[in-house]
PDB file of C-alpha atoms in Angstrom:
ATOM      1  CA  UNK A   1      12.850  14.595  -7.009  1.00  0.00           C
ATOM      2  CA  UNK A   2      10.323  12.037  -5.294  1.00  0.00           C
ATOM      3  CA  UNK A   3       8.670  13.046  -2.007  1.00  0.00           C
ATOM      4  CA  UNK A   4       9.617   9.489  -0.603  1.00  0.00           C
ATOM      5  CA  UNK A   5      12.784   8.284  -1.802  1.00  0.00           C
ATOM      6  CA  UNK A   6      14.061   4.613  -1.188  1.00  0.00           C
ATOM      7  CA  UNK A   7      17.616   3.192  -1.671  1.00  0.00           C
ATOM      8  CA  UNK A   8      18.922   1.035  -3.202  1.00  0.00           C
ATOM      9  CA  UNK A   9      15.996   0.409  -5.909  1.00  0.00           C
ATOM     10  CA  UNK A  10      17.325  -2.927  -6.677  1.00  0.00           C
ATOM     11  CA  UNK A  11      19.529  -5.277  -4.579  1.00  0.00           C
ATOM     12  CA  UNK A  12      20.567  -8.764  -4.734  1.00  0.00           C
ATOM     13  CA  UNK A  13      22.377 -10.272  -1.521  1.00  0.00           C
ATOM     14  CA  UNK A  14      23.237 -13.724  -0.180  1.00  0.00           C
ATOM     15  CA  UNK A  15      21.779 -15.653   2.407  1.00  0.00           C
ATOM     16  CA  UNK A  16      23.095 -14.552   5.819  1.00  0.00           C
ATOM     17  CA  UNK A  17      24.099 -11.008   4.931  1.00  0.00           C
ATOM     18  CA  UNK A  18      22.975  -8.168   6.624  1.00  0.00           C
ATOM     19  CA  UNK A  19      21.252  -5.440   4.477  1.00  0.00           C
ATOM     20  CA  UNK A  20      19.597  -2.031   5.105  1.00  0.00           C
ATOM     21  CA  UNK A  21      17.021  -0.263   3.034  1.00  0.00           C
ATOM     22  CA  UNK A  22      16.539   3.361   3.568  1.00  0.00           C
ATOM     23  CA  UNK A  23      13.819   5.742   3.253  1.00  0.00           C
ATOM     24  CA  UNK A  24      13.826   9.473   3.185  1.00  0.00           C
ATOM     25  CA  UNK A  25      10.912  11.996   2.898  1.00  0.00           C
ATOM     26  CA  UNK A  26      10.400  15.561   2.192  1.00  0.00           C
ATOM     27  CA  UNK A  27       6.822  15.770   2.931  1.00  0.00           C
ATOM     28  CA  UNK A  28       7.234  16.562   6.587  1.00  0.00           C
ATOM     29  CA  UNK A  29       5.016  13.625   7.760  1.00  0.00           C
ATOM     30  CA  UNK A  30       5.472  12.287  11.212  1.00  0.00           C
ATOM     31  CA  UNK A  31       4.133   8.802  10.322  1.00  0.00           C
ATOM     32  CA  UNK A  32       6.251   6.281   8.254  1.00  0.00           C
ATOM     33  CA  UNK A  33       5.702   2.680   7.332  1.00  0.00           C
ATOM     34  CA  UNK A  34       7.542  -0.174   6.057  1.00  0.00           C
ATOM     35  CA  UNK A  35       5.716  -2.732   3.909  1.00  0.00           C
ATOM     36  CA  UNK A  36       6.569  -5.721   1.863  1.00  0.00           C
ATOM     37  CA  UNK A  37       4.725  -7.074  -1.163  1.00  0.00           C
ATOM     38  CA  UNK A  38       4.622 -10.458  -2.561  1.00  0.00           C
ATOM     39  CA  UNK A  39       2.197 -11.778  -5.172  1.00  0.00           C
ATOM     40  CA  UNK A  40      -1.069 -12.506  -4.140  1.00  0.00           C
ATOM     41  CA  UNK A  41      -0.495 -11.435  -0.838  1.00  0.00           C
ATOM     42  CA  UNK A  42      -0.754  -7.533  -1.202  1.00  0.00           C
ATOM     43  CA  UNK A  43       1.045  -5.194   1.135  1.00  0.00           C
ATOM     44  CA  UNK A  44       1.984  -6.479   4.449  1.00  0.00           C
ATOM     45  CA  UNK A  45       2.990  -4.002   7.364  1.00  0.00           C
ATOM     46  CA  UNK A  46       6.463  -4.725   8.820  1.00  0.00           C
ATOM     47  CA  UNK A  47       7.027  -1.801  11.088  1.00  0.00           C
ATOM     48  CA  UNK A  48       5.606   1.495  11.521  1.00  0.00           C
ATOM     49  CA  UNK A  49       6.819   4.803  13.454  1.00  0.00           C
ATOM     50  CA  UNK A  50       4.807   7.939  14.746  1.00  0.00           C
ATOM     51  CA  UNK A  51       8.317   9.665  15.453  1.00  0.00           C
ATOM     52  CA  UNK A  52      11.915   9.161  16.366  1.00  0.00           C
ATOM     53  CA  UNK A  53      10.718   7.582  19.776  1.00  0.00           C
ATOM     54  CA  UNK A  54       7.735   5.705  18.797  1.00  0.00           C
ATOM     55  CA  UNK A  55       8.395   2.512  16.826  1.00  0.00           C
ATOM     56  CA  UNK A  56       5.891  -0.237  16.350  1.00  0.00           C
ATOM     57  CA  UNK A  57       5.658  -3.803  15.066  1.00  0.00           C
ATOM     58  CA  UNK A  58       3.523  -4.476  12.254  1.00  0.00           C
ATOM     59  CA  UNK A  59       2.063  -7.998  11.288  1.00  0.00           C
ATOM     60  CA  UNK A  60       5.314  -9.703   9.919  1.00  0.00           C
ATOM     61  CA  UNK A  61       8.158  -8.159  11.930  1.00  0.00           C
ATOM     62  CA  UNK A  62      10.145 -11.168  12.582  1.00  0.00           C
ATOM     63  CA  UNK A  63      13.478 -11.079  10.884  1.00  0.00           C
ATOM     64  CA  UNK A  64      13.452  -7.176  10.699  1.00  0.00           C
ATOM     65  CA  UNK A  65      14.315  -4.335  12.486  1.00  0.00           C
ATOM     66  CA  UNK A  66      14.084  -0.499  12.003  1.00  0.00           C
ATOM     67  CA  UNK A  67      15.799   2.784  12.771  1.00  0.00           C
ATOM     68  CA  UNK A  68      13.990   6.139  12.856  1.00  0.00           C
ATOM     69  CA  UNK A  69      17.253   8.485  12.492  1.00  0.00           C
ATOM     70  CA  UNK A  70      15.142  11.836  12.230  1.00  0.00           C
ATOM     71  CA  UNK A  71      11.575  12.946  11.381  1.00  0.00           C
ATOM     72  CA  UNK A  72      12.442  12.370   7.495  1.00  0.00           C
ATOM     73  CA  UNK A  73      14.655   9.149   7.726  1.00  0.00           C
ATOM     74  CA  UNK A  74      13.300   5.538   8.351  1.00  0.00           C
ATOM     75  CA  UNK A  75      15.517   2.484   7.714  1.00  0.00           C
ATOM     76  CA  UNK A  76      14.588  -1.153   7.481  1.00  0.00           C
ATOM     77  CA  UNK A  77      17.272  -3.772   8.094  1.00  0.00           C
ATOM     78  CA  UNK A  78      17.506  -7.627   7.739  1.00  0.00           C
ATOM     79  CA  UNK A  79      19.989  -8.742  10.061  1.00  0.00           C
ATOM     80  CA  UNK A  80      20.480 -12.047   8.349  1.00  0.00           C
ATOM     81  CA  UNK A  81      18.754 -12.221   5.040  1.00  0.00           C
ATOM     82  CA  UNK A  82      17.068 -15.419   3.886  1.00  0.00           C
ATOM     83  CA  UNK A  83      15.482 -16.217   0.574  1.00  0.00           C
ATOM     84  CA  UNK A  84      12.015 -15.921   1.637  1.00  0.00           C
ATOM     85  CA  UNK A  85      12.505 -12.155   2.258  1.00  0.00           C
ATOM     86  CA  UNK A  86      12.866 -11.757  -1.348  1.00  0.00           C
ATOM     87  CA  UNK A  87       9.965  -9.326  -2.041  1.00  0.00           C
ATOM     88  CA  UNK A  88       9.335  -5.922  -3.169  1.00  0.00           C
ATOM     89  CA  UNK A  89       9.502  -3.494  -0.253  1.00  0.00           C
ATOM     90  CA  UNK A  90       7.972   0.055   0.054  1.00  0.00           C
ATOM     91  CA  UNK A  91       8.341   2.753   2.553  1.00  0.00           C
ATOM     92  CA  UNK A  92       5.325   5.135   2.922  1.00  0.00           C
ATOM     93  CA  UNK A  93       4.407   8.210   4.880  1.00  0.00           C
ATOM     94  CA  UNK A  94       0.721   9.357   6.024  1.00  0.00           C
ATOM     95  CA  UNK A  95      -0.521  12.572   5.483  1.00  0.00           C
ATOM     96  CA  UNK A  96      -4.351  11.743   4.998  1.00  0.00           C
ATOM     97  CA  UNK A  97      -3.534   8.976   2.382  1.00  0.00           C
ATOM     98  CA  UNK A  98      -0.449   6.973   2.200  1.00  0.00           C
ATOM     99  CA  UNK A  99       2.608   8.210   0.240  1.00  0.00           C
ATOM    100  CA  UNK A 100       4.582   5.649  -1.260  1.00  0.00           C
ATOM    101  CA  UNK A 101       8.304   5.382  -2.252  1.00  0.00           C
ATOM    102  CA  UNK A 102       9.346   3.989  -5.484  1.00  0.00           C
ATOM    103  CA  UNK A 103      10.066   0.527  -3.826  1.00  0.00           C
ATOM    104  CA  UNK A 104      13.231  -1.447  -3.260  1.00  0.00           C
ATOM    105  CA  UNK A 105      13.133  -5.081  -5.338  1.00  0.00           C
ATOM    106  CA  UNK A 106      15.363  -7.367  -2.925  1.00  0.00           C
ATOM    107  CA  UNK A 107      16.481 -10.726  -3.900  1.00  0.00           C
ATOM    108  CA  UNK A 108      18.091 -13.162  -1.365  1.00  0.00           C
ATOM    109  CA  UNK A 109      19.789 -15.807  -2.900  1.00  0.00           C
TER     110      UNK A 109
ATOM    111  CA  UNK B   1     -10.417 -12.879   8.800  1.00  0.00           C
ATOM    112  CA  UNK B   2      -8.453 -10.429   6.879  1.00  0.00           C
ATOM    113  CA  UNK B   3      -9.328  -6.529   7.506  1.00  0.00           C
ATOM    114  CA  UNK B   4      -9.694  -6.102   3.691  1.00  0.00           C
ATOM    115  CA  UNK B   5     -10.783  -8.553   1.132  1.00  0.00           C
ATOM    116  CA  UNK B   6     -10.922  -8.162  -2.686  1.00  0.00           C
ATOM    117  CA  UNK B   7     -11.284 -10.586  -5.474  1.00  0.00           C
ATOM    118  CA  UNK B   8      -8.034 -11.011  -7.249  1.00  0.00           C
ATOM    119  CA  UNK B   9      -9.326 -10.994 -10.528  1.00  0.00           C
ATOM    120  CA  UNK B  10      -8.345 -10.630 -13.238  1.00  0.00           C
ATOM    121  CA  UNK B  11     -11.329  -8.498 -14.382  1.00  0.00           C
ATOM    122  CA  UNK B  12     -11.424  -7.993 -18.079  1.00  0.00           C
ATOM    123  CA  UNK B  13     -13.385  -5.511 -19.811  1.00  0.00           C
ATOM    124  CA  UNK B  14     -13.585  -4.244 -23.071  1.00  0.00           C
ATOM    125  CA  UNK B  15     -12.414  -0.411 -24.027  1.00  0.00           C
ATOM    126  CA  UNK B  16     -15.011   2.098 -23.175  1.00  0.00           C
ATOM    127  CA  UNK B  17     -16.874  -0.143 -20.751  1.00  0.00           C
ATOM    128  CA  UNK B  18     -17.571   0.242 -17.037  1.00  0.00           C
ATOM    129  CA  UNK B  19     -15.233  -1.698 -14.706  1.00  0.00           C
ATOM    130  CA  UNK B  20     -16.421  -2.258 -11.423  1.00  0.00           C
ATOM    131  CA  UNK B  21     -14.105  -3.271  -8.468  1.00  0.00           C
ATOM    132  CA  UNK B  22     -15.307  -4.275  -5.064  1.00  0.00           C
ATOM    133  CA  UNK B  23     -13.905  -4.751  -1.806  1.00  0.00           C
ATOM    134  CA  UNK B  24     -15.206  -5.594   1.731  1.00  0.00           C
ATOM    135  CA  UNK B  25     -13.966  -4.931   5.233  1.00  0.00           C
ATOM    136  CA  UNK B  26     -14.367  -6.641   8.457  1.00  0.00           C
ATOM    137  CA  UNK B  27     -14.075  -3.721  11.101  1.00  0.00           C
ATOM    138  CA  UNK B  28     -17.502  -2.083  11.444  1.00  0.00           C
ATOM    139  CA  UNK B  29     -15.688   1.044  12.768  1.00  0.00           C
ATOM    140  CA  UNK B  30     -13.514   1.846   9.900  1.00  0.00           C
ATOM    141  CA  UNK B  31     -13.788   5.417   8.847  1.00  0.00           C
ATOM    142  CA  UNK B  32     -11.216   6.111   6.025  1.00  0.00           C
ATOM    143  CA  UNK B  33     -11.067   3.875   2.745  1.00  0.00           C
ATOM    144  CA  UNK B  34      -8.674   4.539  -0.233  1.00  0.00           C
ATOM    145  CA  UNK B  35      -8.374   3.229  -3.652  1.00  0.00           C
ATOM    146  CA  UNK B  36      -4.885   2.922  -5.109  1.00  0.00           C
ATOM    147  CA  UNK B  37      -3.898   1.817  -8.626  1.00  0.00           C
ATOM    148  CA  UNK B  38      -0.711  -0.158  -9.115  1.00  0.00           C
ATOM    149  CA  UNK B  39       1.173  -0.803 -12.223  1.00  0.00           C
ATOM    150  CA  UNK B  40       3.559  -3.842 -12.219  1.00  0.00           C
ATOM    151  CA  UNK B  41       6.752  -3.386 -10.258  1.00  0.00           C
ATOM    152  CA  UNK B  42       5.740   0.295  -9.555  1.00  0.00           C
ATOM    153  CA  UNK B  43       4.424   2.005  -6.398  1.00  0.00           C
ATOM    154  CA  UNK B  44       0.951   2.371  -5.537  1.00  0.00           C
ATOM    155  CA  UNK B  45      -0.520   5.718  -6.429  1.00  0.00           C
ATOM    156  CA  UNK B  46      -3.864   7.208  -4.912  1.00  0.00           C
ATOM    157  CA  UNK B  47      -6.951   7.285  -7.030  1.00  0.00           C
ATOM    158  CA  UNK B  48      -9.375   8.394  -4.604  1.00  0.00           C
ATOM    159  CA  UNK B  49     -10.326   8.352  -0.846  1.00  0.00           C
ATOM    160  CA  UNK B  50     -13.913   8.326   0.402  1.00  0.00           C
ATOM    161  CA  UNK B  51     -14.973   8.738   4.305  1.00  0.00           C
ATOM    162  CA  UNK B  52     -18.846   8.853   4.111  1.00  0.00           C
ATOM    163  CA  UNK B  53     -21.552   6.784   2.941  1.00  0.00           C
ATOM    164  CA  UNK B  54     -22.736   7.285  -0.792  1.00  0.00           C
ATOM    165  CA  UNK B  55     -20.962   8.150  -3.823  1.00  0.00           C
ATOM    166  CA  UNK B  56     -17.869  10.113  -4.616  1.00  0.00           C
ATOM    167  CA  UNK B  57     -16.903  11.104  -8.271  1.00  0.00           C
ATOM    168  CA  UNK B  58     -13.775  12.356  -9.643  1.00  0.00           C
ATOM    169  CA  UNK B  59     -13.602  12.240 -13.469  1.00  0.00           C
ATOM    170  CA  UNK B  60     -14.106   8.938 -14.814  1.00  0.00           C
ATOM    171  CA  UNK B  61     -13.840   7.399 -11.324  1.00  0.00           C
ATOM    172  CA  UNK B  62     -16.813   6.913  -8.872  1.00  0.00           C
ATOM    173  CA  UNK B  63     -16.045   5.421  -5.324  1.00  0.00           C
ATOM    174  CA  UNK B  64     -18.846   4.071  -3.561  1.00  0.00           C
ATOM    175  CA  UNK B  65     -19.028   3.241   0.291  1.00  0.00           C
ATOM    176  CA  UNK B  66     -21.518   1.343   2.210  1.00  0.00           C
ATOM    177  CA  UNK B  67     -20.691   1.306   5.894  1.00  0.00           C
ATOM    178  CA  UNK B  68     -24.027  -0.806   6.652  1.00  0.00           C
ATOM    179  CA  UNK B  69     -23.050  -3.581   4.355  1.00  0.00           C
ATOM    180  CA  UNK B  70     -19.086  -3.060   4.794  1.00  0.00           C
ATOM    181  CA  UNK B  71     -18.124  -2.596   1.384  1.00  0.00           C
ATOM    182  CA  UNK B  72     -16.586  -0.196  -0.706  1.00  0.00           C
ATOM    183  CA  UNK B  73     -16.336  -0.066  -4.550  1.00  0.00           C
ATOM    184  CA  UNK B  74     -14.758   1.639  -7.569  1.00  0.00           C
ATOM    185  CA  UNK B  75     -16.381   2.226 -10.855  1.00  0.00           C
ATOM    186  CA  UNK B  76     -14.158   3.270 -13.897  1.00  0.00           C
ATOM    187  CA  UNK B  77     -16.241   4.671 -16.659  1.00  0.00           C
ATOM    188  CA  UNK B  78     -14.917   4.623 -20.407  1.00  0.00           C
ATOM    189  CA  UNK B  79     -12.337   2.219 -19.234  1.00  0.00           C
ATOM    190  CA  UNK B  80      -8.914   2.749 -21.519  1.00  0.00           C
ATOM    191  CA  UNK B  81      -6.147   0.132 -21.902  1.00  0.00           C
ATOM    192  CA  UNK B  82      -4.021   2.516 -19.694  1.00  0.00           C
ATOM    193  CA  UNK B  83      -6.255   1.757 -16.934  1.00  0.00           C
ATOM    194  CA  UNK B  84      -5.048  -1.960 -17.041  1.00  0.00           C
ATOM    195  CA  UNK B  85      -3.355  -2.379 -13.498  1.00  0.00           C
ATOM    196  CA  UNK B  86      -4.016  -3.758 -10.088  1.00  0.00           C
ATOM    197  CA  UNK B  87      -6.301  -1.855  -7.772  1.00  0.00           C
ATOM    198  CA  UNK B  88      -5.613  -1.898  -3.971  1.00  0.00           C
ATOM    199  CA  UNK B  89      -8.440  -1.133  -1.762  1.00  0.00           C
ATOM    200  CA  UNK B  90      -7.205   0.179   1.748  1.00  0.00           C
ATOM    201  CA  UNK B  91      -8.593   1.433   5.017  1.00  0.00           C
ATOM    202  CA  UNK B  92      -7.093   3.439   7.685  1.00  0.00           C
ATOM    203  CA  UNK B  93      -7.397   2.262  11.254  1.00  0.00           C
ATOM    204  CA  UNK B  94      -5.687   2.002  14.456  1.00  0.00           C
ATOM    205  CA  UNK B  95      -3.030   4.189  13.034  1.00  0.00           C
ATOM    206  CA  UNK B  96      -2.375   1.849  10.368  1.00  0.00           C
ATOM    207  CA  UNK B  97      -3.350   1.285   6.707  1.00  0.00           C
ATOM    208  CA  UNK B  98      -4.659  -2.303   5.965  1.00  0.00           C
ATOM    209  CA  UNK B  99      -4.610  -3.027   2.028  1.00  0.00           C
ATOM    210  CA  UNK B 100      -6.318  -5.837   0.358  1.00  0.00           C
ATOM    211  CA  UNK B 101      -4.406  -8.151  -1.930  1.00  0.00           C
ATOM    212  CA  UNK B 102      -5.678  -6.261  -5.033  1.00  0.00           C
ATOM    213  CA  UNK B 103      -7.715  -6.877  -8.073  1.00  0.00           C
ATOM    214  CA  UNK B 104      -5.966  -7.020 -11.626  1.00  0.00           C
ATOM    215  CA  UNK B 105      -8.061  -5.225 -14.094  1.00  0.00           C
ATOM    216  CA  UNK B 106      -7.372  -5.819 -17.936  1.00  0.00           C
ATOM    217  CA  UNK B 107      -8.798  -3.591 -20.420  1.00  0.00           C
ATOM    218  CA  UNK B 108      -9.117  -4.960 -23.951  1.00  0.00           C
ATOM    219  CA  UNK B 109      -8.771  -2.641 -26.982  1.00  0.00           C
TER     220      UNK B 109
END
């Protein structure tokens, strides 16, 4: 099993729908991150968390929210999805370097 | 100005040649640097990290750091077609990872 697990792996949703992407980790790391990746733009930070009580906005947090339910779980929500949120989303943890989940490919139509 | 800059490529090299990938960064105080490899649609995977000025070798890979000039490079010796991927340069600063947009490497048989 992967150390950092994202669900779902692929999702197609309609404009205006609420969607949640989930991330769980077995590495015991405190620090967790959500990134989105778009062609030519690299990985951009959406939110990050140091523990369940410490949530921080990244460079592109508008339109997103997060919840740190436990040390091992960090969820990303799109309250009302729009087409320009179509992207590849990665969850990561930090233990020295960044460890990534497998990614969630989200398409908003 | 972006924290981390990379040439997007593509960089094409023949099989067996040395591939040289470069990255510059803006914050002179940055201390921790990473190179990740990413195959299309997959998650980034760590190749090397480097914290000190100079060279660090691991198998066919050599990372080079020059803090005075604010650049990091990755050399891949004896390049193989399986090395064809996008290479992401990253640094860790202010409790966050910053990623370049990646350089696409093509190794031609």
